[in-house]
Amino acid sequence: MNGRFSIAIHIMTLLTKAEGELLSSELIASSINANAALVRKELSNLRNNGLIISKEGAAGGYALGKDAAQIRLSDIYQAVKRQSILGQAKNLPNPACPVGRQINQHLDTLYKEVEDSLTEKLVTKTLAEFTGQFD
Amino acid sequence: MNGRFSIAIHIMTLLTKAEGELLSSELIASSINANAALVRKELSNLRNNGLIISKEGAAGGYALGKDAAQIRLSDIYQAVKRQSILGQAKNLPNPACPVGRQINQHLDTLYKEVEDSLTEKLVTKTLAEFTGQFD
DNA sequence: TTGATCTGTAATTTTATTTATTACAAATGA
DNA sequence: TCATTTGTAATAAATAAAATTACAGATCAA
């Protein structure tokens, strides 16, 4: 997990505050202070996950796909995550070692459990609650 | 968070199985299939956190610092983690934007909460329980 | 007390990942 | 028709992670 979750939450917060008015990727990128093409890539991903809608062409832009009260932070996390939260060693351990041979299987199980508890936490929080904290 | 947690758990599992016998960084590295100097660096870190002991010189090596039943996976996680689990965008958001101005503060709060729930999960698991899963 | 072995640690290089940049086709609206 | 904006790919630059190399210092055994 990298800065993508932060960026996604930032995007979703902006769209919530826009209340249905379309925002351009350029405007969003300038709030985040990140590259517009990169932001569009994340916007595409969020759209593919049903969290936002987009409209092409002049006067196009982005808006929430459903009410902020119906979006849970776990939905955003699921859209953005790519690999196990605790990271994965990329060396395959030594299969001649009893520990090396079995470690990945047990780590996988552990990581799944941990990730489940993280998701449970994020399920309890809606985007509306999060954005409601802003002045 | 990267592969360091995986490596640390792997190390601690090997030391548990060694039952007090000193293991060399070379042997540990070969089980993990990683570089020995890198492994020593993590071993130093684990020692600085009181989880293992080391002995220098010929016939030196590493062993658990306390009983595996007294070590919680959260202890290992705390020793290894460096930054927020969900990552942090490194661009500072635009302070001229109401959302950009406040987002990091609210993300920080959220990340702390999420990390707390993750830690709570890891507190419930001892190293002894984890290593007990191995054949 | 000498030599082999192993830890501790720093400096450097290599590799991988992330982010930014550039470019342009396609859609849309004025 | 032209300006604007999304969608997406290809490439480059920057950053982070891991490996490599090197060597001082500790320890043990012959």
Short mmCIF file of C-alpha atoms (C1' of nucleotides) in Angstrom, two decimals:
data_model
loop_
_atom_site.label_atom_id
_atom_site.label_comp_id
_atom_site.label_asym_id
_atom_site.label_seq_id
_atom_site.Cartn_x
_atom_site.Cartn_y
_atom_site.Cartn_z
CA MET A 1 0.00 0.00 0.00
CA ASN A 2 1.35 3.37 -0.99
CA GLY A 3 -0.02 6.86 -1.39
CA ARG A 4 -2.92 5.62 -3.48
CA PHE A 5 -5.34 5.28 -0.59
CA SER A 6 -4.61 8.85 0.49
CA ILE A 7 -5.14 10.08 -3.02
CA ALA A 8 -8.38 8.15 -3.40
CA ILE A 9 -9.78 9.52 -0.14
CA HIS A 10 -8.76 13.00 -1.19
CA ILE A 11 -10.56 12.58 -4.50
CA MET A 12 -13.68 11.23 -2.86
CA THR A 13 -13.71 14.05 -0.35
CA LEU A 14 -13.51 16.65 -3.09
CA LEU A 15 -16.32 14.99 -5.01
CA THR A 16 -18.47 14.83 -1.89
CA LYS A 17 -17.99 18.52 -1.27
CA ALA A 18 -18.80 19.28 -4.93
CA GLU A 19 -22.29 17.89 -4.36
CA GLY A 20 -22.80 16.51 -7.84
CA GLU A 21 -21.13 19.29 -9.77
CA LEU A 22 -18.55 17.84 -12.14
CA LEU A 23 -14.91 18.44 -11.22
CA SER A 24 -12.10 18.20 -13.75
CA SER A 25 -9.04 16.03 -13.23
CA GLU A 26 -6.98 19.19 -13.47
CA LEU A 27 -8.75 20.79 -10.53
CA ILE A 28 -8.55 17.62 -8.47
CA ALA A 29 -4.86 17.21 -9.25
CA SER A 30 -4.15 20.75 -8.16
CA SER A 31 -5.80 20.18 -4.80
CA ILE A 32 -3.80 17.02 -4.27
CA ASN A 33 -0.73 18.59 -5.83
CA ALA A 34 -0.12 15.58 -8.01
CA ASN A 35 0.08 14.85 -11.68
CA ALA A 36 -3.21 15.09 -13.59
CA ALA A 37 -2.66 11.99 -15.71
CA LEU A 38 -1.89 10.01 -12.60
CA VAL A 39 -5.03 11.31 -10.96
CA ARG A 40 -7.07 10.37 -14.02
CA LYS A 41 -5.71 6.86 -13.75
CA GLU A 42 -6.94 6.63 -10.18
CA LEU A 43 -10.23 8.20 -11.22
CA SER A 44 -10.62 5.50 -13.87
CA ASN A 45 -10.01 2.89 -11.25
CA LEU A 46 -12.58 4.39 -8.89
CA ARG A 47 -15.09 4.51 -11.73
CA ASN A 48 -14.42 0.88 -12.61
CA ASN A 49 -15.26 0.09 -9.01
CA GLY A 50 -18.55 1.94 -9.25
CA LEU A 51 -17.64 4.63 -6.77
CA ILE A 52 -17.70 7.58 -9.15
CA ILE A 53 -19.02 8.52 -12.57
CA SER A 54 -17.28 10.44 -15.30
CA LYS A 55 -18.33 12.41 -18.30
CA GLU A 56 -16.08 12.93 -21.29
CA GLY A 57 -15.68 15.93 -23.50
CA ALA A 58 -15.84 19.66 -22.94
CA ALA A 59 -17.57 20.46 -19.65
CA GLY A 60 -16.90 16.88 -18.63
CA GLY A 61 -15.53 15.76 -15.30
CA TYR A 62 -16.16 13.55 -12.32
CA ALA A 63 -18.79 13.15 -9.62
CA LEU A 64 -19.73 10.63 -6.93
CA GLY A 65 -21.47 7.52 -8.21
CA LYS A 66 -23.68 7.24 -5.13
CA ASP A 67 -24.50 9.09 -1.98
CA ALA A 68 -21.56 9.65 0.36
CA ALA A 69 -23.57 8.07 3.16
CA GLN A 70 -23.74 4.86 1.12
CA ILE A 71 -20.00 4.66 0.53
CA ARG A 72 -17.86 3.00 3.15
CA LEU A 73 -14.17 3.65 3.47
CA SER A 74 -13.69 -0.09 3.03
CA ASP A 75 -15.12 0.28 -0.48
CA ILE A 76 -12.41 2.78 -1.29
CA TYR A 77 -9.76 0.63 0.30
CA GLN A 78 -10.86 -2.40 -1.69
CA ALA A 79 -10.72 -0.38 -4.91
CA VAL A 80 -7.21 0.77 -4.24
CA LYS A 81 -5.39 -2.05 -2.55
CA ARG A 82 -3.25 -4.26 -4.64
CA GLN A 83 -1.32 -6.52 -2.33
CA SER A 84 -1.19 -7.68 1.21
CA ILE A 85 -1.12 -4.89 3.75
CA LEU A 86 1.91 -6.21 5.55
CA GLY A 87 3.94 -6.59 2.40
CA GLN A 88 5.42 -9.73 1.06
CA ALA A 89 9.04 -10.74 0.87
CA LYS A 90 9.80 -11.32 -2.78
CA ASN A 91 12.50 -13.89 -2.28
CA LEU A 92 11.16 -17.36 -2.20
CA PRO A 93 12.44 -18.92 0.97
CA ASN A 94 14.68 -21.95 0.91
CA PRO A 95 12.54 -25.06 0.33
CA ALA A 96 15.24 -27.21 1.91
CA CYS A 97 14.52 -25.51 5.25
CA PRO A 98 11.47 -26.72 7.20
CA VAL A 99 10.63 -23.17 8.16
CA GLY A 100 11.35 -21.72 4.73
CA ARG A 101 9.20 -24.38 3.14
CA GLN A 102 6.08 -23.50 5.15
CA ILE A 103 6.45 -19.86 6.10
CA ASN A 104 4.59 -18.31 3.19
CA GLN A 105 1.52 -20.42 3.73
CA HIS A 106 1.32 -19.37 7.38
CA LEU A 107 2.08 -15.74 6.61
CA ASP A 108 -0.68 -15.69 4.03
CA THR A 109 -3.19 -16.94 6.58
CA LEU A 110 -2.03 -14.38 9.11
CA TYR A 111 -2.16 -11.53 6.61
CA LYS A 112 -5.67 -12.43 5.58
CA GLU A 113 -6.81 -12.33 9.19
CA VAL A 114 -5.14 -9.00 9.82
CA GLU A 115 -6.55 -7.53 6.67
CA ASP A 116 -10.01 -8.69 7.66
CA SER A 117 -9.80 -6.79 10.93
CA LEU A 118 -8.60 -3.72 9.08
CA THR A 119 -11.50 -3.99 6.67
CA GLU A 120 -13.95 -4.42 9.54
CA LYS A 121 -12.73 -1.14 10.92
CA LEU A 122 -13.13 0.67 7.61
CA VAL A 123 -16.60 -0.79 7.08
CA THR A 124 -17.78 1.14 10.12
CA LYS A 125 -16.88 4.46 8.54
CA THR A 126 -18.79 6.12 5.75
CA LEU A 127 -17.44 8.73 3.37
CA ALA A 128 -20.12 11.08 4.64
CA GLU A 129 -18.83 10.75 8.19
CA PHE A 130 -15.28 11.34 7.07
CA THR A 131 -16.06 14.42 5.00
CA GLY A 132 -18.34 15.74 7.72
CA GLN A 133 -15.23 16.44 9.79
CA PHE A 134 -14.10 19.21 7.47
CA ASP A 135 -14.97 22.83 8.33
CA MET B 1 5.42 -1.44 5.15
CA ASN B 2 7.43 -3.73 2.94
CA GLY B 3 8.95 -7.17 3.23
CA ARG B 4 10.49 -6.39 6.61
CA PHE B 5 7.62 -7.82 8.63
CA SER B 6 7.81 -11.06 6.69
CA ILE B 7 11.53 -11.24 7.23
CA ALA B 8 11.21 -10.50 10.93
CA ILE B 9 8.59 -13.21 11.43
CA HIS B 10 10.74 -15.63 9.49
CA ILE B 11 13.72 -14.83 11.72
CA MET B 12 11.69 -15.18 14.90
CA THR B 13 10.27 -18.50 13.74
CA LEU B 14 13.73 -19.89 13.05
CA LEU B 15 14.96 -18.75 16.45
CA THR B 16 11.95 -20.30 18.14
CA LYS B 17 12.60 -23.61 16.46
CA ALA B 18 16.30 -23.42 17.42
CA GLU B 19 15.28 -23.54 21.08
CA GLY B 20 18.08 -21.38 22.41
CA GLU B 21 20.85 -22.70 20.19
CA LEU B 22 22.61 -19.81 18.50
CA LEU B 23 21.98 -19.41 14.77
CA SER B 24 24.30 -17.45 12.49
CA SER B 25 23.10 -14.67 10.24
CA GLU B 26 24.39 -16.70 7.31
CA LEU B 27 22.13 -19.64 8.14
CA ILE B 28 19.15 -17.38 8.70
CA ALA B 29 19.78 -15.53 5.45
CA SER B 30 19.93 -18.78 3.54
CA SER B 31 16.56 -19.89 4.89
CA ILE B 32 15.03 -16.56 3.92
CA ASN B 33 17.02 -16.45 0.73
CA ALA B 34 18.09 -12.88 1.37
CA ASN B 35 21.33 -11.03 1.84
CA ALA B 36 23.16 -11.76 5.10
CA ALA B 37 24.14 -8.14 5.81
CA LEU B 38 20.56 -7.09 5.32
CA VAL B 39 19.42 -9.82 7.67
CA ARG B 40 21.97 -8.72 10.25
CA LYS B 41 20.56 -5.23 10.05
CA GLU B 42 17.10 -6.55 10.86
CA LEU B 43 18.59 -8.74 13.59
CA SER B 44 20.18 -5.64 15.11
CA ASN B 45 16.84 -3.93 15.06
CA LEU B 46 15.11 -6.86 16.72
CA ARG B 47 17.80 -6.93 19.37
CA ASN B 48 17.44 -3.20 19.99
CA ASN B 49 13.78 -3.91 20.61
CA GLY B 50 14.58 -6.58 23.17
CA LEU B 51 13.17 -9.45 21.16
CA ILE B 52 16.39 -11.35 20.56
CA ILE B 53 19.91 -11.54 21.91
CA SER B 54 23.14 -11.83 19.99
CA LYS B 55 26.61 -13.00 20.72
CA GLU B 56 29.62 -11.78 18.80
CA GLY B 57 32.71 -13.64 17.73
CA ALA B 58 33.41 -17.18 16.68
CA ALA B 59 30.55 -19.49 17.65
CA GLY B 60 28.42 -16.37 18.03
CA GLY B 61 24.93 -15.96 16.68
CA TYR B 62 21.37 -15.12 17.62
CA ALA B 63 18.66 -16.49 19.90
CA LEU B 64 15.29 -15.42 21.24
CA GLY B 65 15.44 -12.83 24.00
CA LYS B 66 12.47 -14.31 25.83
CA ASP B 67 10.10 -17.21 25.63
CA ALA B 68 8.11 -17.45 22.42
CA ALA B 69 4.91 -17.59 24.47
CA GLN B 70 5.75 -14.16 25.88
CA ILE B 71 6.28 -12.54 22.50
CA ARG B 72 3.27 -11.16 20.70
CA LEU B 73 3.21 -10.61 16.97
CA SER B 74 2.37 -6.99 17.75
CA ASP B 75 5.79 -6.70 19.41
CA ILE B 76 7.41 -7.76 16.17
CA TYR B 77 5.21 -5.45 14.16
CA GLN B 78 6.08 -2.50 16.39
CA ALA B 79 9.77 -3.24 16.02
CA VAL B 80 9.55 -3.29 12.26
CA LYS B 81 7.02 -0.69 11.22
CA ARG B 82 8.28 2.64 10.15
CA GLN B 83 5.37 4.58 8.77
CA SER B 84 1.65 4.57 8.58
CA ILE B 85 0.20 1.32 7.33
CA LEU B 86 -1.92 2.93 4.67
CA GLY B 87 0.93 4.96 3.27
CA GLN B 88 1.17 8.66 3.04
CA ALA B 89 1.02 10.83 -0.04
CA LYS B 90 4.24 12.76 -0.13
CA ASN B 91 2.95 15.77 -1.96
CA LEU B 92 1.68 18.38 0.38
CA PRO B 93 -1.81 19.18 -0.73
CA ASN B 94 -2.77 22.63 -1.90
CA PRO B 95 -3.30 24.86 1.16
CA ALA B 96 -5.47 27.17 -0.90
CA CYS B 97 -8.06 24.39 -1.13
CA PRO B 98 -10.32 23.82 1.89
CA VAL B 99 -10.03 20.08 1.46
CA GLY B 100 -6.32 20.12 0.73
CA ARG B 101 -5.72 22.24 3.78
CA GLN B 102 -7.34 19.79 6.21
CA ILE B 103 -7.02 16.38 4.61
CA ASN B 104 -3.77 15.30 6.21
CA GLN B 105 -5.01 15.97 9.69
CA HIS B 106 -8.10 13.84 9.14
CA LEU B 107 -6.15 11.11 7.35
CA ASP B 108 -3.72 10.95 10.25
CA THR B 109 -6.56 10.42 12.69
CA LEU B 110 -8.07 7.73 10.51
CA TYR B 111 -4.76 5.95 10.03
CA LYS B 112 -4.10 5.88 13.75
CA GLU B 113 -7.48 4.27 14.35
CA VAL B 114 -6.95 1.68 11.67
CA GLU B 115 -3.50 0.89 12.91
CA ASP B 116 -4.84 0.45 16.42
CA SER B 117 -7.29 -2.18 15.24
CA LEU B 118 -4.53 -3.95 13.38
CA THR B 119 -2.35 -3.92 16.46
CA GLU B 120 -5.22 -5.25 18.58
CA LYS B 121 -5.41 -8.19 16.23
CA LEU B 122 -1.69 -8.91 16.45
CA VAL B 123 -1.71 -8.60 20.23
CA THR B 124 -3.94 -11.66 20.37
CA LYS B 125 -1.33 -13.81 18.67
CA THR B 126 1.85 -15.06 20.27
CA LEU B 127 4.96 -16.17 18.47
CA ALA B 128 4.54 -19.57 20.10
CA GLU B 129 1.09 -19.95 18.57
CA PHE B 130 2.38 -18.93 15.18
CA THR B 131 5.34 -21.27 15.19
CA GLY B 132 3.20 -24.07 16.60
CA GLN B 133 1.50 -24.28 13.22
CA PHE B 134 4.62 -25.65 11.55
CA ASP B 135 5.03 -29.40 11.14
"C1'" DT C 1 48.91 -15.35 20.62
"C1'" DT C 2 47.53 -16.33 16.13
"C1'" DG C 3 44.05 -17.39 12.98
"C1'" DA C 4 39.36 -18.58 11.90
"C1'" DT C 5 34.75 -17.24 12.59
"C1'" DC C 6 31.11 -14.32 13.33
"C1'" DT C 7 28.71 -9.84 14.60
"C1'" DG C 8 28.04 -4.81 13.70
"C1'" DT C 9 27.76 -1.33 10.66
"C1'" DA C 10 28.67 1.83 6.93
"C1'" DA C 11 29.18 2.99 2.06
"C1'" DT C 12 27.95 1.98 -2.39
"C1'" DT C 13 25.62 -0.18 -6.21
"C1'" DT C 14 21.79 -2.45 -8.19
"C1'" DT C 15 17.08 -3.30 -8.76
"C1'" DA C 16 12.25 -2.38 -8.24
"C1'" DT C 17 8.55 0.63 -7.53
"C1'" DT C 18 6.28 4.85 -7.72
"C1'" DT C 19 5.36 9.16 -9.65
"C1'" DA C 20 5.66 12.48 -13.33
"C1'" DT C 21 5.71 13.72 -18.07
"C1'" DT C 22 4.36 13.70 -22.69
"C1'" DA C 23 1.38 12.59 -26.20
"C1'" DC C 24 -2.64 11.89 -28.57
"C1'" DA C 25 -7.20 9.67 -29.84
"C1'" DA C 26 -11.99 10.17 -28.85
"C1'" DA C 27 -15.97 12.48 -26.82
"C1'" DT C 28 -18.61 16.58 -26.02
"C1'" DG C 29 -20.52 21.06 -26.26
"C1'" DA C 30 -20.60 25.86 -27.76
"C1'" DT D 1 -15.25 23.51 -36.40
"C1'" DC D 2 -12.66 24.36 -32.41
"C1'" DA D 3 -11.67 24.42 -27.53
"C1'" DT D 4 -12.01 21.42 -23.74
"C1'" DT D 5 -11.79 17.36 -21.27
"C1'" DT D 6 -11.55 12.26 -20.51
"C1'" DG D 7 -9.02 7.86 -21.39
"C1'" DT D 8 -4.96 5.64 -21.90
"C1'" DA D 9 -0.39 4.33 -23.25
"C1'" DA D 10 4.55 4.91 -23.53
"C1'" DT D 11 8.43 6.79 -21.53
"C1'" DA D 12 11.33 9.13 -18.22
"C1'" DA D 13 12.57 10.68 -13.68
"C1'" DA D 14 12.63 10.16 -8.86
"C1'" DT D 15 12.38 7.45 -4.85
"C1'" DA D 16 12.73 3.44 -2.10
"C1'" DA D 17 14.22 -1.21 -1.20
"C1'" DA D 18 17.49 -4.74 -1.41
"C1'" DA D 19 22.01 -6.49 -2.41
"C1'" DT D 20 26.82 -6.12 -2.34
"C1'" DT D 21 31.20 -5.13 -0.56
"C1'" DA D 22 34.15 -4.05 2.94
"C1'" DC D 23 36.18 -4.06 7.20
"C1'" DA D 24 36.67 -3.22 12.35
"C1'" DG D 25 35.97 -5.58 16.56
"C1'" DA D 26 34.66 -9.66 19.49
"C1'" DT D 27 35.35 -14.41 20.65
"C1'" DC D 28 37.03 -18.93 20.71
"C1'" DA D 29 40.08 -22.72 19.99
"C1'" DA D 30 44.27 -24.62 18.69
#
